[in-house]
Coordinates of C-alpha atoms in Angstrom, one line a residue:
X1 CA 11.2 -19.6 -10.4
X2 CA 14.0 -17.3 -9.4
X3 CA 14.5 -16.1 -5.8
X4 CA 12.4 -13.1 -4.8
X5 CA 13.9 -10.0 -3.1
X6 CA 13.4 -10.3 0.7
X7 CA 10.6 -7.8 0.9
X8 CA 8.6 -9.6 -1.8
X9 CA 9.3 -13.0 -0.3
X10 CA 8.0 -11.8 3.0
X11 CA 4.8 -10.5 1.3
X12 CA 4.3 -13.8 -0.5
X13 CA 4.7 -15.7 2.8
X14 CA 2.2 -13.2 4.4
X15 CA -0.3 -13.8 1.7
X16 CA 0.0 -17.6 2.0
X17 CA -0.3 -17.5 5.7
X18 CA -3.4 -15.4 5.5
X19 CA -5.1 -18.2 3.6
X20 CA -6.1 -16.0 0.7
X21 CA -4.1 -18.2 -1.6
X22 CA -3.7 -22.0 -1.3
X23 CA -0.3 -22.1 -3.0
X24 CA 2.5 -20.1 -4.5
X25 CA 1.2 -21.1 -7.9
X26 CA -2.3 -19.7 -7.1
X27 CA -0.7 -16.5 -6.0
X28 CA 1.5 -16.3 -9.1
X29 CA -1.5 -16.9 -11.4
X30 CA -3.4 -14.1 -9.7
X31 CA -0.5 -11.8 -9.9
X32 CA 0.1 -12.4 -13.6
X33 CA -3.6 -11.9 -14.3
X34 CA -3.6 -8.6 -12.4
X35 CA -0.5 -7.5 -14.3
X36 CA -2.1 -8.4 -17.6
X37 CA -5.2 -6.5 -16.7
X38 CA -3.3 -3.4 -15.6
X39 CA -1.2 -3.4 -18.8
X40 CA -4.3 -3.8 -20.9
X41 CA -6.0 -0.9 -19.0
X42 CA -2.9 1.2 -19.5
X43 CA -2.8 0.5 -23.2
X44 CA -6.5 1.3 -23.5
X45 CA -6.1 4.5 -21.5
X46 CA -3.3 5.6 -23.8
X47 CA -5.4 4.9 -26.8
X48 CA -8.4 6.8 -25.3
X49 CA -6.2 9.8 -24.4
X50 CA -4.7 9.9 -27.9
X51 CA -8.2 9.8 -29.4
X52 CA -9.3 12.6 -27.2
X53 CA -6.2 14.7 -28.0
X54 CA -6.8 14.1 -31.7
X55 CA -10.4 15.3 -31.3
X56 CA -9.3 18.4 -29.4
X57 CA -6.8 19.2 -32.1
X58 CA -9.7 19.1 -34.6
X59 CA -11.8 21.3 -32.3
X60 CA -14.3 18.6 -31.6
X61 CA -14.0 18.5 -27.8
X62 CA -15.6 20.5 -25.0
X63 CA -14.5 21.2 -21.4
X64 CA -13.8 18.3 -19.1
X65 CA -13.7 17.7 -15.4
X66 CA -10.3 16.3 -14.4
X67 CA -11.5 15.6 -10.8
X68 CA -14.5 13.6 -12.2
X69 CA -12.2 11.6 -14.4
X70 CA -9.8 10.8 -11.5
X71 CA -12.8 9.8 -9.3
X72 CA -14.1 7.5 -12.0
X73 CA -10.8 5.8 -12.6
X74 CA -10.2 5.4 -8.8
X75 CA -13.7 3.9 -8.4
X76 CA -13.0 1.4 -11.2
X77 CA -9.6 0.5 -9.7
X78 CA -11.2 0.0 -6.3
X79 CA -13.9 -2.2 -7.7
X80 CA -11.3 -4.4 -9.3
X81 CA -9.0 -4.4 -6.3
X82 CA -6.2 -2.8 -8.1
X83 CA -3.8 -0.9 -5.8
X84 CA -3.4 2.8 -6.6

């Protein structure tokens, strides 16, 4: 593995010292899992947004509450421990 920038190295050391992870490998595995999950969520969100835009273009959509949508996404991220 290549050397991390100092700020990330410090964060890794802090996480290891906290006991949350037993090794760098454990921490790396969790980080890659989270990245994969975030990327998949982003892909799905883009797809969902495009589908909604397509429906709106065809006149098939009604009003929506942007604040409710944000709250729902934030709650989902909080539940999964994804930083916002």
